[in-house]
PDB file of C-alpha atoms in Angstrom:
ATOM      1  CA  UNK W   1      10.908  26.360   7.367  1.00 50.00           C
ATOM      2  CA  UNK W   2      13.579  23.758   5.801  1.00 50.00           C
ATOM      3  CA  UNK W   3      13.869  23.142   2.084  1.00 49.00           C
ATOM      4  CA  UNK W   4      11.316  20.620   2.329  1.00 50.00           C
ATOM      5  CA  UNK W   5       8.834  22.703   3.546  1.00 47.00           C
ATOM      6  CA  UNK W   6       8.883  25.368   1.137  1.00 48.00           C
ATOM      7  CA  UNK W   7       8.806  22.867  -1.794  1.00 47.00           C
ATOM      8  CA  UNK W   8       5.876  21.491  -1.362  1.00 49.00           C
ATOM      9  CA  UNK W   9       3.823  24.225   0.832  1.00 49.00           C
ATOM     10  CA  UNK W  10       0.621  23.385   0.002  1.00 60.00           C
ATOM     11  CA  UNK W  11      -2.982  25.263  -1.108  1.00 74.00           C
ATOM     12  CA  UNK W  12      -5.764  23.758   0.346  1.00 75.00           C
ATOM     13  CA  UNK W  13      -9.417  23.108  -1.638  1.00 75.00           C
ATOM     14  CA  UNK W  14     -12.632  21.748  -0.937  1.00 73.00           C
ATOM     15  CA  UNK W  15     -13.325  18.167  -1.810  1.00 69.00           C
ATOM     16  CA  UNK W  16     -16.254  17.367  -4.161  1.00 58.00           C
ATOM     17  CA  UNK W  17     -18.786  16.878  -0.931  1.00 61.00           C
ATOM     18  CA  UNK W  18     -17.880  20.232   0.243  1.00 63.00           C
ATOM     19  CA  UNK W  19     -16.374  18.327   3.505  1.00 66.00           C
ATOM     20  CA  UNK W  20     -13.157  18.259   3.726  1.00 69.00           C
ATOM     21  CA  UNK W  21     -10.176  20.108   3.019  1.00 69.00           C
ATOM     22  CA  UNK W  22      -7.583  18.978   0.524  1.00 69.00           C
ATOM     23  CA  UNK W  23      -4.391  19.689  -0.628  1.00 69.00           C
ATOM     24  CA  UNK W  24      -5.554  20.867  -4.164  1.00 65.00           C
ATOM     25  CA  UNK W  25      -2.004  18.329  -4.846  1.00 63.00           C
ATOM     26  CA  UNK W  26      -2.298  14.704  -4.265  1.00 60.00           C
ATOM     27  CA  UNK W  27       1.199  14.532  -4.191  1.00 61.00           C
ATOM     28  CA  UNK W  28       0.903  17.158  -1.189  1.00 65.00           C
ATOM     29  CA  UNK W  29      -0.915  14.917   1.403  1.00 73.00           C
ATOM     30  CA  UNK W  30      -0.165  13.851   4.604  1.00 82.00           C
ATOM     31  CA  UNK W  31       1.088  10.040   4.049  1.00 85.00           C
ATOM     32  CA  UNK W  32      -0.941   9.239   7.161  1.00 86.00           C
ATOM     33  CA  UNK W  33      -4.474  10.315   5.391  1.00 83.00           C
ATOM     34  CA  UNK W  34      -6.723   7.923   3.815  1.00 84.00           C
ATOM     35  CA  UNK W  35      -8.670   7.888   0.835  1.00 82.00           C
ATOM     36  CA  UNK W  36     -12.649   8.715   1.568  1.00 83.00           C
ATOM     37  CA  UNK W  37     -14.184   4.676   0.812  1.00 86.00           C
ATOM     38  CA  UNK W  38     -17.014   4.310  -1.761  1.00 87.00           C
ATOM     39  CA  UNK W  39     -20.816   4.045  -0.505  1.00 90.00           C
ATOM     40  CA  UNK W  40     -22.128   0.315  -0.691  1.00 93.00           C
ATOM     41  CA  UNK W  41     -25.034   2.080  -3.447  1.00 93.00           C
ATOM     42  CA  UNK W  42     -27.817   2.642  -1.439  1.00 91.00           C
ATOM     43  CA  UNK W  43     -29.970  -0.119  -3.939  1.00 92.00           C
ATOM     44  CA  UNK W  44     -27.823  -2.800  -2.631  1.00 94.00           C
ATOM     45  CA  UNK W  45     -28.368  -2.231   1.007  1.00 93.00           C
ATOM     46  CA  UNK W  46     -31.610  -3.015   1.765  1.00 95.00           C
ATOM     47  CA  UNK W  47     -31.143  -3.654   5.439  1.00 95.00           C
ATOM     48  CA  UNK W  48     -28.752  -1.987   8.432  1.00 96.00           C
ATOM     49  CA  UNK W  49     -25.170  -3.956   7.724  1.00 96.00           C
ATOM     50  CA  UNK W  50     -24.861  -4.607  11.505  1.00 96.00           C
ATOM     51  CA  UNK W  51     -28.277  -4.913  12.743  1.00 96.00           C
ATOM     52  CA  UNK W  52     -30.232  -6.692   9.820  1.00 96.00           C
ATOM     53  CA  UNK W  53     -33.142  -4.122  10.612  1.00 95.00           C
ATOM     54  CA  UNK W  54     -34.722  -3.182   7.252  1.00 95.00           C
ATOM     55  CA  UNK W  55     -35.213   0.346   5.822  1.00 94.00           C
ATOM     56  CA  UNK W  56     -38.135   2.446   5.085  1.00 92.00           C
ATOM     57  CA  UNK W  57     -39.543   5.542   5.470  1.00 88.00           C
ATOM     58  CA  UNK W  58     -39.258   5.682   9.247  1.00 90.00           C
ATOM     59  CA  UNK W  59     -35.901   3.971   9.590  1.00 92.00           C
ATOM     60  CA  UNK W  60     -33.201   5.879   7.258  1.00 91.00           C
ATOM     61  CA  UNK W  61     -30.203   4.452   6.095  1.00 93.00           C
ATOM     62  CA  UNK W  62     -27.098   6.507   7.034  1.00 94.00           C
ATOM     63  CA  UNK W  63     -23.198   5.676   5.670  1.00 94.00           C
ATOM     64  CA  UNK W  64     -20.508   5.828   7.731  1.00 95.00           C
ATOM     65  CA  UNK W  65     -17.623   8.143   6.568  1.00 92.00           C
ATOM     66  CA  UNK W  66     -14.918   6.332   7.550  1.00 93.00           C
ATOM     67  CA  UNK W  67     -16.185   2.391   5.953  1.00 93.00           C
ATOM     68  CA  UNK W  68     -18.640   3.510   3.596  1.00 92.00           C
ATOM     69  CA  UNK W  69     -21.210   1.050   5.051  1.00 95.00           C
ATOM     70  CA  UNK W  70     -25.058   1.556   5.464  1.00 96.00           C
ATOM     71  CA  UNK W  71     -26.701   1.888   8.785  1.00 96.00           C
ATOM     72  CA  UNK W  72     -29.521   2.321  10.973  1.00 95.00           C
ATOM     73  CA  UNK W  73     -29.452   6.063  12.762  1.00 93.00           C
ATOM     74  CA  UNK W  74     -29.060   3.443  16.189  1.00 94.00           C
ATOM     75  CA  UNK W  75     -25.365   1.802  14.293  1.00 95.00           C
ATOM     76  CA  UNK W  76     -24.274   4.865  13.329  1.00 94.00           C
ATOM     77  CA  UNK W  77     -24.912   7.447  15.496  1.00 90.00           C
ATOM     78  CA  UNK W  78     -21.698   8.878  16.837  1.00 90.00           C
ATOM     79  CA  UNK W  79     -20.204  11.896  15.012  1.00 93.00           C
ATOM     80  CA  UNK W  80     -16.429  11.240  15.728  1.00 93.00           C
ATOM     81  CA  UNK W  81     -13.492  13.735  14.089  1.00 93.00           C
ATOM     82  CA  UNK W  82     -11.843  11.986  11.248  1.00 92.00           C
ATOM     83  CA  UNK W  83      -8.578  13.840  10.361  1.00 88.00           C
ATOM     84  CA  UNK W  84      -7.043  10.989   8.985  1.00 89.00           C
ATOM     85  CA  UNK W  85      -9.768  11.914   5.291  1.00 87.00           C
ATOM     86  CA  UNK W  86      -9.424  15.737   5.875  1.00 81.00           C
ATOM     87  CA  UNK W  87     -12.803  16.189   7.736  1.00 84.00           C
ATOM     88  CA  UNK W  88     -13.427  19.841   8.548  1.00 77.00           C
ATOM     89  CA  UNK W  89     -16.014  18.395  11.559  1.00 86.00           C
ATOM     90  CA  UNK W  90     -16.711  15.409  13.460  1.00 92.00           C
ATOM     91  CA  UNK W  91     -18.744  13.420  11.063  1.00 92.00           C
ATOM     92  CA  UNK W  92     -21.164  10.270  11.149  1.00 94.00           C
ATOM     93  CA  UNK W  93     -18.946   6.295  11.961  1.00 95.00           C
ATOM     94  CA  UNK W  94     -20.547   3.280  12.860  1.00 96.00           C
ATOM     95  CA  UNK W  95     -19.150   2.162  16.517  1.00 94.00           C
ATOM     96  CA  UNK W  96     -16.498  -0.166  14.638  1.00 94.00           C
ATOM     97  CA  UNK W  97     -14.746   2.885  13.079  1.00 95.00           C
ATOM     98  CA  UNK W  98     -15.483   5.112  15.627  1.00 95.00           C
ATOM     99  CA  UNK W  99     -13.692   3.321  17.956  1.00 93.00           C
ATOM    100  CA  UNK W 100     -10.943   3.785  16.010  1.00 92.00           C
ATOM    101  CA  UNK W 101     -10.787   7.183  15.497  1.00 93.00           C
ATOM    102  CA  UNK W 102     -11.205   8.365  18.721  1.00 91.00           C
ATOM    103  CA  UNK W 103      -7.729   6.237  18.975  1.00 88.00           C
ATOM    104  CA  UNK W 104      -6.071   8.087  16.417  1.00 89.00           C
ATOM    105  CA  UNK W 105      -7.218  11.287  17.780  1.00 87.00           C
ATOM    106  CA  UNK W 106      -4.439  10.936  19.957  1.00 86.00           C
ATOM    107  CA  UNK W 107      -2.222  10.672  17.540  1.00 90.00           C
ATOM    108  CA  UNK W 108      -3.332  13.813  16.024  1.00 90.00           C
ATOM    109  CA  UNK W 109      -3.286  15.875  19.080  1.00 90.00           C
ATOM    110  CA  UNK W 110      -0.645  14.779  21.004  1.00 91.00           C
ATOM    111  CA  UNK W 111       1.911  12.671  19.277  1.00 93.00           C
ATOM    112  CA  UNK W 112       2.034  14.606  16.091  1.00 93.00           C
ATOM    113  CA  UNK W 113       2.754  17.556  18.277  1.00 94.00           C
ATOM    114  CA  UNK W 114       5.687  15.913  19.748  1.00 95.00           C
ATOM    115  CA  UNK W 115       7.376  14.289  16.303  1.00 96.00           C
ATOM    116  CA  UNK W 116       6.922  18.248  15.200  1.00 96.00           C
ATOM    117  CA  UNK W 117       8.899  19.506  17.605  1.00 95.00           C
ATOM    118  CA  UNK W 118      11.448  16.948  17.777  1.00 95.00           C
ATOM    119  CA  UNK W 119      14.431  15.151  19.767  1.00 94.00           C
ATOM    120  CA  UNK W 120      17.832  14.576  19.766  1.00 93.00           C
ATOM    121  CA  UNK W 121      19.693  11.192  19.131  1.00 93.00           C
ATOM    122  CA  UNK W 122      23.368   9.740  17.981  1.00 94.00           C
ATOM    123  CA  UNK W 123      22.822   9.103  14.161  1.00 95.00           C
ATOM    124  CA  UNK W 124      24.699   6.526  12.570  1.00 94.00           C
ATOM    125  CA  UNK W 125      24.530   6.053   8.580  1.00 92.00           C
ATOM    126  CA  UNK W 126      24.766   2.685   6.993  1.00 88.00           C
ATOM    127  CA  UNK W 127      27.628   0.642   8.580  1.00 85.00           C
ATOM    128  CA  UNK W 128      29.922   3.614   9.697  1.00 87.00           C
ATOM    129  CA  UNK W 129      31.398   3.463  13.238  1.00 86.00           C
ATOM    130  CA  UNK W 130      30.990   7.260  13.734  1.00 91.00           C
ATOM    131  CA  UNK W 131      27.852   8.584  14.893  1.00 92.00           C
ATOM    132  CA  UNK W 132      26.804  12.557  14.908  1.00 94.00           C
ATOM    133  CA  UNK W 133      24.591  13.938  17.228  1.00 93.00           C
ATOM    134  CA  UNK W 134      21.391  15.143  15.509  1.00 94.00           C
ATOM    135  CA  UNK W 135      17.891  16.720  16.151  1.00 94.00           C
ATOM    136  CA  UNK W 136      15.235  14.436  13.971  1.00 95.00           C
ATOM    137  CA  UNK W 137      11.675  16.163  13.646  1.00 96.00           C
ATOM    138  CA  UNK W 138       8.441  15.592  11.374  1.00 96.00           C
ATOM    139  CA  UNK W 139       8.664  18.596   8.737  1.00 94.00           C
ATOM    140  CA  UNK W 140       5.654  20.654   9.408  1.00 91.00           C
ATOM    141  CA  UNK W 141       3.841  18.762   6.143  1.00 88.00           C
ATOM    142  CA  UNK W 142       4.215  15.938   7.867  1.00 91.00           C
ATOM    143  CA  UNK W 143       6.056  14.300   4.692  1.00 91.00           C
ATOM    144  CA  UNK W 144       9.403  14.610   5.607  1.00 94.00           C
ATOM    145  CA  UNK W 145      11.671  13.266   8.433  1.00 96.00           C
ATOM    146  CA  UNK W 146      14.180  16.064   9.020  1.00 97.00           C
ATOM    147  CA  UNK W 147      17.529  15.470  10.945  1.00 96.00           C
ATOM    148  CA  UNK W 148      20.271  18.152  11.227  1.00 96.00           C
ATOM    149  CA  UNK W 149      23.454  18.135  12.857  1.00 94.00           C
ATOM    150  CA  UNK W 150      26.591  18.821  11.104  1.00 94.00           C
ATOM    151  CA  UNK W 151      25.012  17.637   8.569  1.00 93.00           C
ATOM    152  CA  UNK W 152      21.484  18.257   7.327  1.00 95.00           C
ATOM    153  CA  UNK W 153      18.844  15.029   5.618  1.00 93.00           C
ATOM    154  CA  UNK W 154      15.724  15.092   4.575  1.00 95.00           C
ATOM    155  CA  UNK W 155      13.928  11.627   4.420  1.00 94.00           C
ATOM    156  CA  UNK W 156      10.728  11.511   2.402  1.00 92.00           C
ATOM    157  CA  UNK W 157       8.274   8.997   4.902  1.00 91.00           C
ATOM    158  CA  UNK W 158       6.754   7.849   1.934  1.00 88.00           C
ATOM    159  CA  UNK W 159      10.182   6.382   1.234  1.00 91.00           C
ATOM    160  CA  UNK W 160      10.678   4.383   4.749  1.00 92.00           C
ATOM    161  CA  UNK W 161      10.643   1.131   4.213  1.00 91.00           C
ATOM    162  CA  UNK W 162      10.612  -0.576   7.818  1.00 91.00           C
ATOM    163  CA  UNK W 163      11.346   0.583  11.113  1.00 92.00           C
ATOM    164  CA  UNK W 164      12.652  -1.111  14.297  1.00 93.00           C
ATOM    165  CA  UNK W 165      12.419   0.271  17.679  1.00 91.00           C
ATOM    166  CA  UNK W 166      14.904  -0.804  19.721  1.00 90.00           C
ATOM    167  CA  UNK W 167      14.307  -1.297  23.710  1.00 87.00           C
ATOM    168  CA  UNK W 168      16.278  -1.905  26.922  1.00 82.00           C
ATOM    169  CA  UNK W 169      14.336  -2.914  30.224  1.00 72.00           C
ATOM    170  CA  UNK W 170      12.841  -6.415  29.441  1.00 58.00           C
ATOM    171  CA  UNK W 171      12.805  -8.860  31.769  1.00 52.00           C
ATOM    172  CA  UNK W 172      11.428 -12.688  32.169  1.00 54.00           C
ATOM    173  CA  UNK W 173       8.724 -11.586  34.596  1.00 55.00           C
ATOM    174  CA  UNK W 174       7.649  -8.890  31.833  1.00 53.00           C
ATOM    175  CA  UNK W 175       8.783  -5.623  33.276  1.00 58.00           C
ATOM    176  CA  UNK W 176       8.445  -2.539  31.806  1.00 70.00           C
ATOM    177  CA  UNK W 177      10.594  -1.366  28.370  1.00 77.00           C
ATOM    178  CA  UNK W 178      11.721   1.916  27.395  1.00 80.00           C
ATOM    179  CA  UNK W 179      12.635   3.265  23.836  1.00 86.00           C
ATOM    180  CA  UNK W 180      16.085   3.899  23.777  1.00 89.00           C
ATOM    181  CA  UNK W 181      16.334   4.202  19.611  1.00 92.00           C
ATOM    182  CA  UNK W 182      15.367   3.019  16.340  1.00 94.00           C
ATOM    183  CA  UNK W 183      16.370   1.442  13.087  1.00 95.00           C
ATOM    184  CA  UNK W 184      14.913   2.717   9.959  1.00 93.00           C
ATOM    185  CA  UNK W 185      15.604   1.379   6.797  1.00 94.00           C
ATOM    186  CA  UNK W 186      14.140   3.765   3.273  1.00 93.00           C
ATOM    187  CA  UNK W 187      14.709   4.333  -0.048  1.00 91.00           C
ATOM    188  CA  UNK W 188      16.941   7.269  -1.523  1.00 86.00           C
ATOM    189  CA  UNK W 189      14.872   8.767  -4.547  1.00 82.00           C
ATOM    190  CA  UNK W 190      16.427   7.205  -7.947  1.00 82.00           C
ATOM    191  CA  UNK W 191      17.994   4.199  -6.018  1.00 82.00           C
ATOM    192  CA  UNK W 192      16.668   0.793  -5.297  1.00 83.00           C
ATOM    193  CA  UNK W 193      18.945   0.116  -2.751  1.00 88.00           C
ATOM    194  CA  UNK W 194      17.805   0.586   1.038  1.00 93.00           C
ATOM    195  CA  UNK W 195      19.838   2.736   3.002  1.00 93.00           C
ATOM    196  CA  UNK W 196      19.869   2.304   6.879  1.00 94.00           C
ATOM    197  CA  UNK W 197      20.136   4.461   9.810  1.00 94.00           C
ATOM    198  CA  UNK W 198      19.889   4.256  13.308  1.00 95.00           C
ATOM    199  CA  UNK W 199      18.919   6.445  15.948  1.00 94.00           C
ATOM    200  CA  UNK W 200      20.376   6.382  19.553  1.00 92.00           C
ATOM    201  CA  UNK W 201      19.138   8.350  22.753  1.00 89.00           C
ATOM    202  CA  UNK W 202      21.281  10.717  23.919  1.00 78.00           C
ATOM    203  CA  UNK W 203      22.929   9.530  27.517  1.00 72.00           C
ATOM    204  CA  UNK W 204      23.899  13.394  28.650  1.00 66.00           C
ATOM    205  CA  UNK W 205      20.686  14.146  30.670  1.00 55.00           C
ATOM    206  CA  UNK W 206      17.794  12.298  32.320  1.00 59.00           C
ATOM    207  CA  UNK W 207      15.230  14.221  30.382  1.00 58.00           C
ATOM    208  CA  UNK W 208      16.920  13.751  27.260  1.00 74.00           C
ATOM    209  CA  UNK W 209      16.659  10.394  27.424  1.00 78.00           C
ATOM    210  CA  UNK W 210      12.608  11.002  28.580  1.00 84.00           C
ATOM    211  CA  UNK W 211      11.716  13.162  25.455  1.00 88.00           C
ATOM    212  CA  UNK W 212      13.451  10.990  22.913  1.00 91.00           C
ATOM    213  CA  UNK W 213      11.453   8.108  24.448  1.00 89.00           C
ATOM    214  CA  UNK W 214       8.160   9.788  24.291  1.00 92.00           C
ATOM    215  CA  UNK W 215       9.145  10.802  20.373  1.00 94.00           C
ATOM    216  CA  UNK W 216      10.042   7.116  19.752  1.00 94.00           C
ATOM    217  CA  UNK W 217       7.122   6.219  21.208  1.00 91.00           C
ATOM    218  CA  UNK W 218       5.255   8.674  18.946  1.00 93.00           C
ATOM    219  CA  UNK W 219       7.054   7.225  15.878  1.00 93.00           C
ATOM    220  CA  UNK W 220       6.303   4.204  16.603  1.00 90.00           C
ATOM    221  CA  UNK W 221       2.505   4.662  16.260  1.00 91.00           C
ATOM    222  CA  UNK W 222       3.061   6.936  13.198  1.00 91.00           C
ATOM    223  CA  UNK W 223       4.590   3.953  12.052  1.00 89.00           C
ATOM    224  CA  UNK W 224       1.454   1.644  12.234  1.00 88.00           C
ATOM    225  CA  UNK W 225      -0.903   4.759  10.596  1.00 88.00           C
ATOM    226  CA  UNK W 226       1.682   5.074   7.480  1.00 86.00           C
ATOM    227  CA  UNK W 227       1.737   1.217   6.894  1.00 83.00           C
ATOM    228  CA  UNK W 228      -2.294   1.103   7.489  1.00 81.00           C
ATOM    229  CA  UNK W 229      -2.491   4.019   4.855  1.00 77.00           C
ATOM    230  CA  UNK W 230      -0.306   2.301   2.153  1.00 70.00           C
ATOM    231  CA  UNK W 231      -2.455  -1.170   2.638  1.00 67.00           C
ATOM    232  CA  UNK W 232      -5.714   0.969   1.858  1.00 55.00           C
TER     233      UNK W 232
END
């Protein structure tokens, strides 16, 4: 476990419906989570929000957990898991939302998985020539990028400001591109100032070059989560 780790290890508690689980810290949580939406009050929803069909006793209003939206039981039938709110089990979305979170599922079993465990790339800080040859992972929190080499850094996501992925493999005709590295600008804690880095594939071996593809690829898409998370 690196230093970042064991700061902010975190104690998990239930959340006022009972749930989800929470870090009992807000300052714990995973900066790809979002914030549970407020129910549309059930006085001001007379009618399903996508279907117009009116409620009474036989046709029940039901609020999606991801929108906070009313529905019929017809628009919002699908019980879809929601990790990005902490949900303990697949839980009621209208088809908008669910659609969307069975596409972040992915994210959360797959791609996660592979920023966890990590790759290897040529780091080079700021506008130094010299580059060092590091392994970059997401910190088991999920709240730290972690890169150690010969030297050791610890970037806070909630810190990154933009990032660039940079490709080779284009062509006119609209061939295929592969990752070959990034460019990620963030803030150091106490500074204003952006401080860059980028991040180059290794050349050594064939499969190298494969896994830090796949983990660009990955980083890419946490990317879009942690900007869609601070626009909430």
């Amino acid at each position: 476990m690196s230093g970042c780790e064991a700061r902010d290890a975190k104690k998990l508690v239930r959340s006022p419906s009972g749930l989800r689980m929470v870090p009992e810290h807000r300052s714990a949580r995973s900066p790809f989570g979002l914030d549970e939406p407020p129910w549309v009050p059930d006085k001001e929803c007379p009618r399903c929000m996508q279907c117009d069909t009116k409620f009474d006793f036989i046709t029940r209003k039901h609020h999606c957990r991801r929108c906070g939206k009313c529905f019929c039981d017809k628009c919002c039938s699908k019980k879809v898991p929601l990790p990005r709110m902490c949900f303990v089990d697949p839980v009621r979305q209208c088809a908008e939302c669910a659609l969307i979170s069975q596409k972040e599922t992915e994210f959360y079993d797959k791609q996660l998985k592979v920023l966890m465990n990590g790759a290897t790339f040529f780091v080079t800080l700021g506008t130094s020539d010299k580059s060092e040859l590091m392994v970059c992972r997401l910190s088991n929190n999920q709240r730290y990028l972690v890169l150690d080499g010969d030297s050791h850094y610890e970037i806070e996501i909630v810190q990154i400001s933009t990032v660039q992925i940079l490709t080779e493999g284009f062509t006119p005709g609209g061939g295929n591109t592969r990752a070959i590295g990034m460019i990620l600008q963030y803030k150091v804690p106490g500074s204003e100032e952006l401080t860059q880095m980028k991040f180059t594939a290794s050349e050594d071996f064939s499969c190298n070059k494969k896994l830090s593809a796949t983990w660009l690829a990955a980083m890419h898409k946490a990317t879009k989560l942690l900007y869609e998370s601070r626009d909430q």
